[in-house]
CSV table of C-alpha atoms and ligand atoms in Angstrom, one decimal:
chain,number,residue,atom,x,y,z
A,245,UNK,CA,9.7,-18.0,7.5
A,246,UNK,CA,6.0,-18.3,7.7
A,247,UNK,CA,3.7,-15.3,7.3
A,248,UNK,CA,2.4,-13.7,10.5
A,249,UNK,CA,-1.2,-12.6,10.9
A,250,UNK,CA,-0.6,-10.2,13.7
A,251,UNK,CA,-2.0,-7.2,11.7
A,252,UNK,CA,-5.7,-6.8,11.0
A,253,UNK,CA,-5.4,-4.1,8.3
A,254,UNK,CA,-3.0,-1.7,6.8
A,255,UNK,CA,-4.1,1.7,5.4
A,256,UNK,CA,-1.8,3.8,3.3
A,257,UNK,CA,-1.6,7.6,3.5
A,258,UNK,CA,0.5,8.8,0.7
A,259,UNK,CA,2.4,12.0,1.2
A,260,UNK,CA,4.5,12.0,-2.0
A,261,UNK,CA,2.9,15.2,-3.1
A,262,UNK,CA,3.5,17.0,0.3
A,263,UNK,CA,6.5,15.7,2.3
A,264,UNK,CA,7.9,14.1,-0.9
A,265,UNK,CA,7.8,17.4,-2.6
A,266,UNK,CA,9.6,18.9,0.3
A,267,UNK,CA,12.7,16.9,-0.8
A,268,UNK,CA,15.5,19.4,-1.2
A,269,UNK,CA,15.8,20.6,-4.9
A,270,UNK,CA,12.4,19.1,-5.9
A,271,UNK,CA,9.1,20.5,-6.8
A,272,UNK,CA,6.1,19.2,-8.8
A,273,UNK,CA,4.2,21.4,-11.1
A,274,UNK,CA,0.4,21.2,-11.5
A,275,UNK,CA,0.5,18.5,-14.2
A,276,UNK,CA,3.0,16.4,-12.3
A,277,UNK,CA,0.8,16.4,-9.2
A,278,UNK,CA,-2.3,15.5,-11.2
A,279,UNK,CA,-0.5,12.6,-12.9
A,280,UNK,CA,0.9,11.2,-9.7
A,281,UNK,CA,-2.4,11.6,-7.8
A,282,UNK,CA,-4.3,9.9,-10.7
A,283,UNK,CA,-2.1,6.8,-10.5
A,284,UNK,CA,-2.2,6.6,-6.7
A,285,UNK,CA,-5.9,6.8,-6.9
A,286,UNK,CA,-6.3,4.1,-9.5
A,287,UNK,CA,-4.1,1.9,-7.4
A,288,UNK,CA,-6.4,2.2,-4.4
A,289,UNK,CA,-4.3,4.4,-2.1
A,290,UNK,CA,-6.5,5.2,0.9
A,291,UNK,CA,-5.5,8.8,1.5
A,292,UNK,CA,-3.6,11.2,-0.8
A,293,UNK,CA,-2.1,14.2,0.9
A,294,UNK,CA,-2.2,16.5,-2.1
A,295,UNK,CA,-0.3,19.4,-0.7
A,296,UNK,CA,-0.3,22.5,1.5
A,297,UNK,CA,-3.2,24.7,0.1
A,298,UNK,CA,-2.2,28.0,1.7
A,299,UNK,CA,1.3,27.8,0.1
A,300,UNK,CA,0.4,29.4,-3.2
A,301,UNK,CA,-2.4,29.8,-5.8
A,302,UNK,CA,-1.1,27.0,-8.1
A,303,UNK,CA,-0.8,24.7,-5.0
A,304,UNK,CA,-4.3,25.5,-4.0
A,305,UNK,CA,-5.5,24.8,-7.5
A,306,UNK,CA,-3.7,21.5,-7.7
A,307,UNK,CA,-5.1,20.3,-4.3
A,308,UNK,CA,-8.5,21.4,-5.3
A,309,UNK,CA,-8.6,19.7,-8.7
A,310,UNK,CA,-7.1,16.5,-7.2
A,311,UNK,CA,-9.8,16.5,-4.5
A,312,UNK,CA,-12.5,16.8,-7.3
A,313,UNK,CA,-10.9,14.2,-9.5
A,314,UNK,CA,-10.0,11.3,-7.2
A,315,UNK,CA,-12.0,8.6,-5.3
A,316,UNK,CA,-9.4,8.5,-2.5
A,317,UNK,CA,-9.7,10.6,0.6
A,318,UNK,CA,-7.8,13.8,-0.3
A,319,UNK,CA,-6.0,15.5,2.5
A,320,UNK,CA,-4.6,19.1,2.7
A,321,UNK,CA,-2.0,20.2,5.2
A,322,UNK,CA,-2.4,23.2,7.5
A,323,UNK,CA,-0.5,24.8,10.4
A,324,UNK,CA,-2.6,25.6,13.5
A,325,UNK,CA,-3.4,28.9,11.9
A,326,UNK,CA,-6.9,29.9,11.0
A,327,UNK,CA,-6.1,31.0,7.4
A,328,UNK,CA,-4.2,27.8,6.7
A,329,UNK,CA,-7.1,25.7,7.9
A,330,UNK,CA,-9.5,27.8,5.9
A,331,UNK,CA,-7.5,27.4,2.7
A,332,UNK,CA,-7.5,23.6,3.1
A,333,UNK,CA,-11.3,23.7,3.7
A,334,UNK,CA,-11.8,25.9,0.7
A,335,UNK,CA,-9.8,23.6,-1.5
A,336,UNK,CA,-12.5,21.0,-1.1
A,337,UNK,CA,-10.4,18.3,0.6
A,338,UNK,CA,-12.0,15.4,2.6
A,339,UNK,CA,-9.5,15.6,5.4
A,340,UNK,CA,-7.5,18.4,6.9
A,341,UNK,CA,-4.1,17.5,8.5
A,342,UNK,CA,-3.2,20.1,11.1
A,343,UNK,CA,0.1,20.0,12.9
A,344,UNK,CA,2.0,21.9,15.6
A,345,UNK,CA,5.4,21.3,17.1
A,346,UNK,CA,5.3,19.8,20.5
A,347,UNK,CA,9.0,19.1,21.3
A,348,UNK,CA,10.7,21.8,23.4
A,349,UNK,CA,13.4,22.3,20.9
A,350,UNK,CA,11.0,23.1,18.1
A,351,UNK,CA,8.6,25.1,20.3
A,352,UNK,CA,11.5,27.3,21.5
A,353,UNK,CA,13.6,27.6,18.4
A,354,UNK,CA,11.3,27.1,15.5
A,355,UNK,CA,7.7,28.0,16.5
A,356,UNK,CA,8.7,30.4,19.3
A,357,UNK,CA,5.6,29.5,21.2
A,358,UNK,CA,4.8,28.0,24.7
A,359,UNK,CA,3.4,24.5,25.3
A,360,UNK,CA,0.2,26.1,26.4
A,361,UNK,CA,-0.1,28.1,23.2
A,362,UNK,CA,0.5,25.0,21.2
A,363,UNK,CA,-2.3,23.1,22.9
A,364,UNK,CA,-4.8,26.0,22.6
A,365,UNK,CA,-4.1,26.5,18.9
A,366,UNK,CA,-4.2,22.7,18.2
A,367,UNK,CA,-7.6,22.4,19.8
A,368,UNK,CA,-8.9,25.5,18.0
A,369,UNK,CA,-7.8,24.2,14.6
A,370,UNK,CA,-9.3,20.8,15.2
A,371,UNK,CA,-12.6,22.5,16.1
A,372,UNK,CA,-12.4,24.6,13.0
A,373,UNK,CA,-12.1,21.5,10.8
A,374,UNK,CA,-14.8,19.7,12.7
A,375,UNK,CA,-17.2,22.7,12.3
A,376,UNK,CA,-16.7,22.6,8.6
A,377,UNK,CA,-17.8,18.9,8.7
A,378,UNK,CA,-14.5,17.5,7.5
A,379,UNK,CA,-12.3,14.6,8.7
A,380,UNK,CA,-9.5,15.9,10.8
A,381,UNK,CA,-6.0,14.6,11.5
A,382,UNK,CA,-3.7,16.1,14.1
A,383,UNK,CA,0.1,15.8,14.3
A,384,UNK,CA,2.1,16.7,17.3
A,385,UNK,CA,5.2,17.4,15.3
A,386,UNK,CA,8.5,15.9,16.6
A,387,UNK,CA,6.5,13.5,18.8
A,388,UNK,CA,9.4,11.2,19.3
A,389,UNK,CA,11.4,14.0,20.9
A,390,UNK,CA,8.5,15.4,22.9
A,391,UNK,CA,8.2,15.1,26.7
A,392,UNK,CA,5.9,12.1,27.2
A,393,UNK,CA,3.5,13.7,29.7
A,394,UNK,CA,3.1,16.7,27.5
A,395,UNK,CA,2.5,14.5,24.5
A,396,UNK,CA,-0.3,12.7,26.4
A,397,UNK,CA,-1.7,16.1,27.4
A,398,UNK,CA,-1.9,17.2,23.8
A,399,UNK,CA,-3.3,13.9,22.6
A,400,UNK,CA,-6.1,14.1,25.3
A,401,UNK,CA,-6.9,17.7,24.5
A,402,UNK,CA,-7.4,17.1,20.7
A,403,UNK,CA,-9.2,13.9,21.4
A,404,UNK,CA,-11.6,15.8,23.6
A,405,UNK,CA,-12.1,18.2,20.7
A,406,UNK,CA,-13.2,15.3,18.5
A,407,UNK,CA,-10.1,14.6,16.3
A,408,UNK,CA,-10.6,11.6,14.0
A,409,UNK,CA,-6.9,10.7,13.5
A,410,UNK,CA,-3.8,11.3,15.6
A,411,UNK,CA,-0.6,11.0,13.5
A,412,UNK,CA,2.5,10.3,15.5
A,413,UNK,CA,5.4,11.8,13.5
A,414,UNK,CA,9.0,10.7,14.0
A,415,UNK,CA,9.9,14.0,12.3
A,416,UNK,CA,13.7,13.8,12.7
A,417,UNK,CA,13.9,10.0,12.3
A,418,UNK,CA,15.3,9.2,15.7
A,419,UNK,CA,12.9,6.4,16.7
A,420,UNK,CA,13.8,2.7,17.0
A,421,UNK,CA,11.2,0.0,16.3
A,422,UNK,CA,10.7,-1.0,19.9
A,423,UNK,CA,10.7,2.6,21.3
A,424,UNK,CA,8.3,3.7,18.6
A,425,UNK,CA,6.0,0.7,19.4
A,426,UNK,CA,5.9,1.7,23.1
A,427,UNK,CA,5.1,5.3,22.2
A,428,UNK,CA,2.2,4.2,19.9
A,429,UNK,CA,0.8,2.0,22.6
A,430,UNK,CA,1.0,4.9,25.1
A,431,UNK,CA,-0.9,7.2,22.7
A,432,UNK,CA,-3.5,4.5,22.1
A,433,UNK,CA,-4.2,4.4,25.8
A,434,UNK,CA,-5.1,8.1,25.8
A,435,UNK,CA,-7.3,8.4,22.7
A,436,UNK,CA,-10.2,6.8,20.9
A,437,UNK,CA,-9.1,8.4,17.6
A,438,UNK,CA,-7.4,6.2,15.0
A,439,UNK,CA,-3.6,6.3,15.0
A,440,UNK,CA,-1.4,7.0,12.0
A,441,UNK,CA,2.4,7.1,11.9
A,442,UNK,CA,4.8,9.2,9.9
A,443,UNK,CA,8.4,8.0,9.9
A,444,UNK,CA,11.7,9.3,8.5
A,445,UNK,CA,14.7,7.5,7.2
A,446,UNK,CA,17.6,9.3,8.7
A,447,UNK,CA,19.0,6.0,10.1
A,448,UNK,CA,17.4,3.8,7.5
A,449,UNK,CA,14.7,2.7,9.9
A,450,UNK,CA,11.6,4.4,8.4
A,451,UNK,CA,9.9,1.3,7.1
A,452,UNK,CA,10.9,-0.8,10.1
A,453,UNK,CA,9.4,1.9,12.4
A,454,UNK,CA,6.2,2.2,10.3
A,455,UNK,CA,5.7,-1.6,10.6
A,456,UNK,CA,6.5,-1.5,14.3
A,457,UNK,CA,3.8,1.2,14.5
A,458,UNK,CA,1.3,-1.2,12.9
A,459,UNK,CA,2.3,-4.0,15.2
A,460,UNK,CA,1.6,-1.6,18.2
A,461,UNK,CA,-1.9,-0.8,16.9
A,462,UNK,CA,-1.6,2.0,14.4
A,463,UNK,CA,-4.2,1.9,11.6
A,464,UNK,CA,-2.4,3.8,8.9
A,465,UNK,CA,1.1,4.8,7.8
A,466,UNK,CA,2.3,7.9,5.9
A,467,UNK,CA,4.6,6.9,3.0
A,468,UNK,CA,6.1,8.4,-0.1
A,469,UNK,CA,6.9,6.8,-3.4
A,470,UNK,CA,10.6,5.8,-3.6
A,471,UNK,CA,10.9,7.1,0.0
A,472,UNK,CA,11.4,10.7,-1.2
A,473,UNK,CA,10.9,13.6,1.4
A,474,UNK,CA,12.7,15.8,3.8
A,475,UNK,CA,16.4,14.9,4.3
A,476,UNK,CA,16.8,11.2,3.9
A,477,UNK,CA,13.1,10.9,3.1
A,478,UNK,CA,10.1,9.0,4.4
A,479,UNK,CA,9.0,5.4,4.7
A,480,UNK,CA,8.7,4.2,1.1
A,481,UNK,CA,5.2,3.4,-0.3
A,482,UNK,CA,6.5,0.3,-2.1
A,483,UNK,CA,8.4,-1.0,1.0
A,484,UNK,CA,5.4,-0.6,3.4
A,485,UNK,CA,2.9,-1.9,1.0
A,486,UNK,CA,4.9,-5.0,0.1
A,487,UNK,CA,6.0,-5.7,3.7
A,488,UNK,CA,2.3,-5.7,4.7
A,489,UNK,CA,1.3,-7.8,1.7
A,490,UNK,CA,4.2,-10.3,1.6
A,491,UNK,CA,5.5,-10.5,5.2
A,492,UNK,CA,2.4,-9.8,7.2
A,493,UNK,CA,-0.1,-11.4,4.8
A,494,UNK,CA,-2.4,-8.4,5.0
A,495,UNK,CA,-4.5,-7.4,1.9
A,496,UNK,CA,-4.0,-3.6,1.6
A,497,UNK,CA,-6.5,-3.4,-1.3
A,498,UNK,CA,-3.7,-1.7,-3.3
A,499,UNK,CA,-3.0,-2.8,-6.8
A,500,UNK,CA,0.7,-3.8,-6.3
A,501,UNK,CA,1.2,-4.7,-9.9
A,502,UNK,CA,1.5,-1.0,-10.8
A,503,UNK,CA,4.2,-0.2,-8.1
A,504,UNK,CA,7.0,-0.2,-10.7
A,505,UNK,CA,5.1,2.1,-13.0
A,506,UNK,CA,4.4,4.4,-10.0
A,507,UNK,CA,8.0,4.4,-8.9
A,508,UNK,CA,9.2,5.4,-12.5
A,509,UNK,CA,6.6,8.1,-12.7
A,510,UNK,CA,7.7,9.7,-9.5
A,511,UNK,CA,11.4,9.2,-10.4
A,512,UNK,CA,10.7,11.2,-13.6
A,513,UNK,CA,8.6,13.9,-12.1
A,514,UNK,CA,10.8,14.4,-9.0
A,515,UNK,CA,14.1,14.0,-10.9
A,516,UNK,CA,15.3,12.0,-7.9
A,517,UNK,CA,16.9,8.8,-9.3
A,518,UNK,CA,15.9,5.5,-7.8
A,519,UNK,CA,19.1,3.8,-6.4
A,520,UNK,CA,19.8,0.6,-8.3
A,521,UNK,CA,19.8,-1.4,-5.1
A,522,UNK,CA,16.5,0.2,-3.8
A,523,UNK,CA,14.2,-2.3,-2.1
A,524,UNK,CA,11.3,-3.4,-4.4
A,525,UNK,CA,11.8,-0.9,-7.2
A,526,UNK,CA,15.5,-0.6,-7.8
A,527,UNK,CA,16.9,-2.0,-11.1
A,528,UNK,CA,18.7,-4.7,-9.1
A,529,UNK,CA,15.8,-5.7,-6.9
A,530,UNK,CA,15.2,-8.8,-9.0
A,531,UNK,CA,18.5,-9.1,-10.9
A,532,UNK,CA,21.0,-11.9,-10.5
A,533,UNK,CA,24.6,-12.1,-11.6
A,534,UNK,CA,26.5,-14.6,-9.5
A,535,UNK,CA,26.7,-18.1,-10.9
A,536,UNK,CA,25.3,-19.9,-7.9
A,537,UNK,CA,22.3,-17.5,-7.5
A,538,UNK,CA,21.4,-17.3,-11.1
A,539,UNK,CA,21.6,-21.1,-11.6
A,540,UNK,CA,19.4,-21.6,-8.4
A,541,UNK,CA,16.8,-19.0,-9.6
A,542,UNK,CA,16.6,-20.6,-13.0
A,543,UNK,CA,15.7,-23.9,-11.3
A,544,UNK,CA,13.4,-22.4,-8.7
A,545,UNK,CA,13.0,-18.7,-8.2
A,546,UNK,CA,12.5,-19.2,-4.4
A,547,UNK,CA,16.1,-20.2,-4.0
A,548,UNK,CA,17.5,-16.7,-4.0
A,549,UNK,CA,14.5,-14.4,-4.0
A,550,UNK,CA,12.1,-13.7,-1.1
A,551,UNK,CA,9.5,-16.1,-2.7
A,552,UNK,CA,6.7,-14.2,-1.0
A,553,UNK,CA,7.5,-11.3,-3.3
A,554,UNK,CA,8.0,-11.9,-7.0
A,555,UNK,CA,8.8,-9.3,-9.7
A,556,UNK,CA,5.3,-10.0,-11.2
A,557,UNK,CA,3.6,-8.9,-8.0
A,558,UNK,CA,5.1,-5.4,-8.4
A,559,UNK,CA,5.0,-5.2,-12.2
A,560,UNK,CA,8.8,-5.7,-12.6
A,561,UNK,CA,10.7,-8.4,-14.4
A,562,UNK,CA,13.5,-10.7,-13.4
A,563,UNK,CA,16.9,-10.1,-15.0
A,564,UNK,CA,20.0,-12.3,-15.4
A,565,UNK,CA,23.0,-10.0,-15.6
A,566,UNK,CA,26.2,-11.2,-17.3
A,567,UNK,CA,29.5,-10.1,-15.8
A,568,UNK,CA,32.5,-11.0,-13.6
A,569,UNK,CA,30.4,-13.3,-11.4
A,570,UNK,CA,28.5,-15.1,-14.1
A,571,UNK,CA,28.3,-18.8,-14.4
A,572,UNK,CA,27.6,-21.1,-17.4
A,573,UNK,CA,23.8,-21.3,-16.8
A,574,UNK,CA,23.3,-17.6,-17.5
A,575,UNK,CA,25.5,-17.7,-20.5
A,576,UNK,CA,23.8,-20.7,-22.0
A,577,UNK,CA,20.4,-19.1,-21.4
A,578,UNK,CA,21.5,-15.8,-23.1
A,579,UNK,CA,23.1,-17.5,-26.0
A,580,UNK,CA,19.9,-19.5,-26.6
A,581,UNK,CA,17.8,-16.4,-26.4
A,582,UNK,CA,20.0,-14.9,-29.1
A,583,UNK,CA,19.4,-17.9,-31.3
A,584,UNK,CA,22.6,-19.8,-30.8
A,585,UNK,CA,23.0,-23.5,-30.3
A,586,UNK,CA,26.1,-23.8,-28.2
A,587,UNK,CA,27.8,-27.0,-27.1
A,588,UNK,CA,29.0,-27.4,-23.5
A,589,UNK,CA,32.6,-26.5,-24.3
A,590,UNK,CA,31.4,-23.5,-26.3
A,591,UNK,CA,29.4,-22.3,-23.3
A,592,UNK,CA,32.5,-22.6,-21.1
A,593,UNK,CA,34.6,-20.7,-23.6
A,594,UNK,CA,32.1,-17.8,-23.9
A,595,UNK,CA,31.7,-17.7,-20.1
A,596,UNK,CA,35.4,-17.3,-19.7
A,597,UNK,CA,35.4,-14.3,-22.1
A,598,UNK,CA,32.3,-12.8,-20.3
A,599,UNK,CA,34.0,-13.0,-16.9
A,600,UNK,CA,37.2,-11.4,-18.2
A,601,UNK,CA,35.3,-8.7,-19.9
A,602,UNK,CA,33.0,-8.1,-16.8
A,603,UNK,CA,36.1,-7.9,-14.5
A,604,UNK,CA,37.2,-4.8,-16.5
A,605,UNK,CA,33.9,-3.1,-15.4
A,606,UNK,CA,32.6,-3.4,-18.9
A,607,UNK,CA,28.9,-4.0,-19.6
A,608,UNK,CA,28.2,-7.3,-21.2
A,609,UNK,CA,25.5,-6.4,-23.7
A,610,UNK,CA,23.9,-8.6,-26.3
A,611,UNK,CA,26.2,-7.4,-29.0
A,612,UNK,CA,29.2,-8.2,-26.9
A,613,UNK,CA,27.8,-11.7,-26.4
A,614,UNK,CA,27.3,-12.1,-30.1
A,615,UNK,CA,30.8,-11.0,-30.7
A,616,UNK,CA,32.1,-13.6,-28.3
A,617,UNK,CA,29.9,-16.3,-29.8
A,618,UNK,CA,31.4,-15.5,-33.3
A,619,UNK,CA,34.9,-15.6,-31.8
A,620,UNK,CA,34.3,-19.0,-30.3
A,621,UNK,CA,32.5,-20.2,-33.4
A,622,UNK,CA,29.1,-21.0,-31.9
A,623,UNK,CA,26.6,-22.1,-34.5
A,624,UNK,CA,23.3,-20.3,-34.9
A,625,UNK,CA,20.0,-22.1,-35.0
A,626,UNK,CA,19.2,-23.0,-38.6
A,627,UNK,CA,16.8,-20.3,-40.0
A,628,UNK,CA,14.8,-23.0,-41.7
A,629,UNK,CA,14.3,-24.8,-38.4
A,630,UNK,CA,13.2,-21.5,-36.8
A,631,UNK,CA,10.5,-21.1,-39.4
A,632,UNK,CA,9.1,-24.6,-38.7
B,824,MN,MN1,7.9,14.5,7.5
């Protein structure tokens, strides 16, 4: 497949420290937040949502110190409540993200407010941020389950009040790529503000929906590292950035070579393990076991990898795993790396042992390979020869 050039630019709004931290059973302490923000900033992330300043004193302090220490636009979250907005302003952020529920189910059974009240408070909060001279983003929470004409009414009201960004959140992850695109285009027809999207992964569509948002004219997507966040999580930083770079051929200005380092840092601080088969950053993302795949990749990595995305691009490395599905190419390679000089028949004999061992769900480590090499009688490279 050839790259498309249908996107002009892709901006990244990282919410690892806010929605990501709202992952069940997860919290970041002050130092965790500072470390994650520092790396996001060094990598060139456009906006860092550092937290919810009104939440607590330590949260306020973390947001405030991140705002002072980073070059990125720092954002603080606020409900459409005067004290929330004031706390965000006082924390010294560059952007305040105000949100209010707009779906009937949330207005009735979560906010306990009327549609009219939601609009009035949204406009008031946007004005409060504007008066403080800061950038303002507004989110109609649960936009994808909000009555469309009411959504348009809210969008027009906050646009009139001078909002800079309208974020369209798929709060409960129910969007599909084509429906979401339609919604983004509709919003675009009713505002001059820039559009941002926030997608959730309840059906595994978060990244697809974010990319669909960009295709429909959104300027920015909210992501979290490793896709952590409420319930099944958010669109993953690494997936959205690499899709933009590798599949859409857009330069995000983000240093992608530190993506693996970032993923591991967030894995450690959040204590949420990265699934081995996770796109881009999972341990298996660039690993090959089956004989046909491994042999192909050894000859030309494009045979069984995306080609447009390499492990080097994300700071990872390629791995040839030995096990039940292994072929002779991987075994010869590993034996040679371990300083053996196997004949073809010896490679076949070791491969047979590896496959049997792997079939028992055992891990074929280097010491196992060495044991098999001894068993088969493979000779080692002469130590004299190595010195020369
Ligand atoms: Mn969310």
